[in-house]
Amino acid sequence: MEAEIVISNLTKRYSNGTEALKGIDLDVKRGEFFTLLGPNGAGKSTLIKVLTTLLDKDTGRFSIGGINPEQEKTKIQNYIGVASQENEIDSGEKVENLLIFQGKLFGLSTVDAKSRTEELIDAFQLSEQRSKKAGTLSGGNKRRLHCALALVHRPQVLFLDEPTVGMDPLARANFWRVINQLNQKEHTTIFLTTQYLDEADKNAKAMALILDGNIEYNGTISGFKNVVSKSDSISLNDSYLEFIKSFSK
Ligand code: ADP
């Protein structure tokens, strides 16, 4: 598979002196379902913010789909979609209108924006919510709307930051069905962070583990289990805990 995201020696230090990324090297292949794992404070959000152009890096390089963000920021913003918990939806606008506006923002005609909105309302089962004010949705429905908004322009890479927090089991199952379809049928590259390791285990194939601003593993999930636990029939959760424990010794 071709490379989709290539990161080399990336560093980021916040103004208070915290070194959040200490020289990240990471590859994600095109069409891959990838998950970035690591404990709180490891640097996941910082890395996602840098990759999605919300935050400037200090040193090092990265490209997404061969696009260099320093030279072509808008191009990269069109190439990716981001569903993050940071962009809280408090809009008084109706769900369907938000989706249509988002489509127009990305250059779709009114007709195309409306038909894309219908597809996404259908995929994410938001039809009961379509005429409600977005800000009044429940947490789980807001997460689904975030995801639908991130997909309006059919991005090649979708960043999902803790996407299923607050979703009930049925919404969660439906959510993963839609994301897997997107990955398998449209070959959208998925970049997921989650603390629900069972979800990562079930859906993703590739992973990286970040600890204290460094990548400690980048490869397949089954490779990780084999390296850490000498078996790939163990759960990712158990292997992850084993790794963290051995690391902190
Ligand atoms: P994660 O997403 O894995 O929980 P973060 O990327 O949020 O980790 O944080 C990595 C490190 O950077 C932590 O030590 C955190 O306290 C610090 N950090 C995050 N955001 C800021 C900020 N705006 N200013 C200073 N330090 C920050």
Coordinates of C-alpha atoms and ligand atoms in Angstrom, one line a residue:
M1 CA 0.0 0.0 0.0
E2 CA 1.0 3.5 -0.7
A3 CA 1.9 5.9 2.1
E4 CA -0.9 8.3 3.1
I5 CA 0.6 10.0 6.2
V6 CA 4.3 10.3 6.5
I7 CA 5.7 11.9 9.6
S8 CA 9.4 12.4 10.3
N9 CA 11.1 13.7 13.4
L10 CA 8.2 15.9 14.4
T11 CA 8.5 18.0 17.5
K12 CA 6.2 20.3 19.4
R13 CA 6.9 22.2 22.6
Y14 CA 4.2 24.4 24.2
S15 CA 5.0 27.9 25.4
N16 CA 5.1 26.7 29.0
G17 CA 8.0 24.4 28.1
T18 CA 6.1 21.1 27.9
E19 CA 7.6 18.9 25.2
A20 CA 4.5 17.2 23.9
L21 CA 6.1 15.6 20.8
K22 CA 9.7 14.6 21.0
G23 CA 10.6 13.5 17.5
I24 CA 7.7 11.5 16.0
D25 CA 8.3 9.1 13.1
L26 CA 5.2 7.5 11.9
D27 CA 3.7 6.1 8.7
V28 CA 0.0 5.4 7.9
K29 CA -0.7 3.7 4.6
R30 CA -3.4 4.7 2.2
G31 CA -6.8 3.1 2.8
E32 CA -5.6 1.8 6.2
F33 CA -7.8 1.7 9.4
F34 CA -5.2 3.1 11.8
T35 CA -5.5 3.8 15.5
L36 CA -3.2 5.9 17.7
L37 CA -3.1 4.7 21.3
G38 CA -1.6 6.0 24.4
P39 CA -2.4 7.1 28.0
N40 CA -3.7 10.6 28.9
G41 CA -1.1 13.2 28.3
A42 CA 1.0 11.1 25.9
G43 CA 0.6 13.6 23.0
K44 CA -2.2 12.2 20.9
S45 CA -4.3 15.4 20.7
T46 CA -1.2 17.5 20.1
L47 CA -0.2 15.2 17.2
I48 CA -3.8 15.3 15.7
K49 CA -3.9 19.1 16.0
V50 CA -0.6 19.4 14.2
L51 CA -1.7 17.0 11.4
T52 CA -5.0 18.7 10.9
T53 CA -3.3 22.1 10.7
L54 CA -4.8 23.5 13.9
L55 CA -1.4 23.8 15.6
D56 CA 2.0 24.6 14.1
K57 CA 4.8 22.1 14.6
D58 CA 8.2 23.2 15.8
T59 CA 10.6 21.0 13.8
G60 CA 10.5 17.9 11.5
R61 CA 8.2 17.2 8.6
F62 CA 4.9 15.6 7.6
S63 CA 2.8 15.1 4.5
I64 CA -0.7 13.8 4.0
G65 CA -1.6 12.4 0.6
G66 CA 1.7 13.8 -0.6
I67 CA 0.6 17.3 0.3
N68 CA 3.0 19.4 2.3
P69 CA 0.8 21.4 4.7
E70 CA 3.2 24.3 5.0
Q71 CA 2.9 25.1 1.3
E72 CA -0.7 23.9 0.7
K73 CA -2.8 24.3 3.9
T74 CA -6.1 24.7 2.1
K75 CA -5.4 21.6 -0.1
I76 CA -4.8 19.5 3.0
Q77 CA -7.9 20.9 4.7
N78 CA -9.9 19.6 1.7
Y79 CA -8.2 16.3 1.7
I80 CA -9.0 15.5 5.3
G81 CA -12.0 15.4 7.5
V82 CA -11.8 15.9 11.3
A83 CA -14.4 14.8 13.9
S84 CA -12.9 16.0 17.2
Q85 CA -14.4 16.5 20.6
E86 CA -12.8 19.9 20.6
N87 CA -15.3 21.5 18.2
E88 CA -18.3 21.6 20.5
I89 CA -21.5 22.1 18.6
D90 CA -23.6 24.8 20.3
S91 CA -25.3 26.1 17.2
G92 CA -29.0 27.2 17.2
E93 CA -29.1 26.0 13.5
K94 CA -31.0 22.9 12.4
V95 CA -29.0 19.8 11.9
E96 CA -29.9 19.5 8.2
N97 CA -29.0 23.2 7.6
L98 CA -25.6 22.8 9.3
L99 CA -24.8 19.9 6.9
I100 CA -25.9 21.9 3.9
F101 CA -23.9 25.0 5.0
Q102 CA -20.8 22.8 5.5
G103 CA -21.2 21.4 2.0
K104 CA -21.4 24.9 0.5
L105 CA -18.4 25.9 2.6
F106 CA -16.5 23.2 0.8
G107 CA -17.6 24.4 -2.6
L108 CA -20.6 22.0 -3.3
S109 CA -23.5 23.4 -5.3
T110 CA -26.8 23.8 -3.3
V111 CA -28.2 20.7 -5.1
D112 CA -25.1 18.6 -4.3
A113 CA -24.9 19.9 -0.7
K114 CA -28.6 18.9 -0.2
S115 CA -28.2 15.4 -1.6
R116 CA -25.0 14.8 0.3
T117 CA -26.8 15.9 3.5
E118 CA -29.5 13.3 2.8
E119 CA -26.9 10.6 2.4
L120 CA -25.3 11.5 5.7
I121 CA -28.5 11.9 7.6
D122 CA -29.4 8.4 6.4
A123 CA -26.0 6.9 7.1
F124 CA -25.7 8.3 10.6
Q125 CA -29.4 7.7 11.4
L126 CA -30.1 11.4 12.2
S127 CA -33.5 11.6 10.5
E128 CA -35.4 12.1 13.8
Q129 CA -32.9 14.9 14.7
R130 CA -32.7 16.6 11.3
S131 CA -35.1 19.5 12.2
K132 CA -33.7 20.0 15.7
K133 CA -31.3 22.7 16.7
A134 CA -27.9 21.1 16.7
G135 CA -27.0 22.6 20.1
T136 CA -29.8 20.7 21.7
L137 CA -28.8 17.2 20.6
S138 CA -27.7 14.6 23.2
G139 CA -23.9 14.0 23.5
G140 CA -24.1 10.8 21.4
N141 CA -26.1 12.4 18.6
K142 CA -23.7 15.3 18.6
R143 CA -20.8 12.9 18.1
R144 CA -22.7 11.4 15.1
L145 CA -23.3 14.9 13.7
H146 CA -19.6 15.8 14.1
C147 CA -18.8 12.8 12.0
A148 CA -21.3 13.6 9.3
L149 CA -20.0 17.1 9.1
A150 CA -16.5 15.8 8.8
L151 CA -17.5 13.7 5.8
V152 CA -19.6 16.2 3.8
H153 CA -16.7 16.9 1.3
R154 CA -15.8 13.2 0.9
P155 CA -12.3 13.4 2.5
Q156 CA -9.7 10.8 1.7
V157 CA -8.5 10.8 5.3
L158 CA -10.9 10.9 8.3
F159 CA -9.6 11.8 11.7
L160 CA -11.8 10.5 14.5
D161 CA -10.8 11.7 18.0
E162 CA -12.7 9.7 20.7
P163 CA -15.7 9.4 18.4
T164 CA -18.0 7.1 20.4
V165 CA -17.9 8.8 23.8
G166 CA -21.5 9.2 25.0
M167 CA -23.0 6.9 22.3
D168 CA -25.4 4.1 23.4
P169 CA -24.6 0.5 22.3
L170 CA -26.9 0.6 19.3
A171 CA -25.6 4.0 18.1
R172 CA -22.0 2.7 18.6
A173 CA -22.6 -0.5 16.5
N174 CA -24.2 1.6 13.8
F175 CA -21.4 4.1 13.9
W176 CA -18.7 1.4 13.4
R177 CA -20.7 -0.2 10.6
V178 CA -20.8 3.2 8.7
I179 CA -17.1 3.8 9.3
N180 CA -16.1 0.3 8.2
Q181 CA -18.1 0.7 5.1
L182 CA -16.4 4.0 4.4
N183 CA -13.0 2.3 4.9
Q184 CA -13.8 -0.8 2.9
K185 CA -15.9 0.5 0.0
E186 CA -14.5 4.1 -0.4
H187 CA -11.0 3.3 0.8
T188 CA -11.1 6.3 3.1
T189 CA -8.0 6.2 5.4
I190 CA -9.2 6.2 9.1
F191 CA -7.0 7.8 11.8
L192 CA -8.7 6.9 15.2
T193 CA -7.9 7.7 18.8
T194 CA -10.0 6.0 21.4
Q195 CA -9.7 4.8 25.0
Y196 CA -12.0 1.9 24.2
L197 CA -9.4 -0.6 23.1
D198 CA -12.0 -3.2 22.3
E199 CA -13.3 -0.9 19.6
A200 CA -9.8 -0.3 18.2
D201 CA -9.1 -4.1 18.3
K202 CA -12.3 -4.9 16.5
N203 CA -12.1 -2.3 13.8
A204 CA -8.5 -1.1 13.2
K205 CA -5.7 -3.2 11.6
A206 CA -2.7 -0.9 12.1
M207 CA -1.7 1.1 15.2
A208 CA 0.9 3.2 16.9
L209 CA 1.5 3.6 20.5
I210 CA 2.7 7.0 21.8
L211 CA 4.1 7.4 25.3
D212 CA 5.4 10.7 26.7
G213 CA 5.8 12.2 23.2
N214 CA 7.6 9.3 21.6
I215 CA 6.3 6.6 19.3
E216 CA 7.1 3.2 20.9
Y217 CA 5.4 1.0 18.4
N218 CA 4.1 1.4 14.8
G219 CA 2.9 -1.6 12.9
T220 CA -0.1 -4.0 12.8
I221 CA -2.2 -4.7 15.9
S222 CA -1.5 -8.4 15.6
G223 CA 2.2 -7.7 15.4
F224 CA 1.9 -5.7 18.6
K225 CA 0.2 -8.5 20.4
N226 CA 2.8 -11.0 19.1
V227 CA 5.7 -8.7 20.2
V228 CA 4.3 -7.9 23.6
S229 CA 2.4 -11.0 24.6
K230 CA 3.8 -13.7 22.2
S231 CA 0.3 -14.4 20.9
D232 CA -2.3 -12.7 18.7
S233 CA -5.2 -14.4 20.3
I234 CA -4.9 -12.0 23.4
S235 CA -7.1 -8.9 23.5
L236 CA -5.5 -5.6 22.5
N237 CA -6.5 -4.3 26.0
D238 CA -4.5 -6.9 27.8
S239 CA -1.5 -6.5 25.5
Y240 CA -1.6 -2.8 25.9
L241 CA -1.7 -3.0 29.7
E242 CA 1.2 -5.5 29.6
F243 CA 3.2 -3.1 27.5
I244 CA 2.6 -0.1 29.7
K245 CA 3.4 -2.1 32.8
S246 CA 6.7 -3.4 31.4
F247 CA 7.6 0.1 30.1
S248 CA 7.1 1.8 33.5
K249 CA 9.3 -0.8 35.3
Ligands
ADP1 P1 -3.3 13.2 25.0 O1 -4.1 13.7 23.9 O2 -2.5 12.0 24.7 O3 -4.0 13.1 26.3 P2 -2.0 15.9 24.8 O4 -1.5 16.0 23.4 O5 -3.3 16.6 25.2 O6 -2.1 14.3 25.2 O7 -0.9 16.4 25.8 C1 0.5 16.1 25.7 C2 1.2 17.0 26.7 O8 1.1 18.3 26.4 C3 0.7 16.8 28.2 O9 1.8 16.9 29.1 C4 -0.2 18.1 28.3 O10 -0.3 18.5 29.6 C5 0.5 19.1 27.5 N1 -0.3 20.1 26.9 C6 -1.4 19.9 26.1 N2 -2.0 21.0 25.6 C7 -1.2 22.0 26.2 C8 -1.2 23.4 26.1 N3 -2.2 24.1 25.4 N4 -0.3 24.1 26.8 C9 0.7 23.5 27.5 N5 0.8 22.1 27.6 C10 -0.2 21.4 27.0

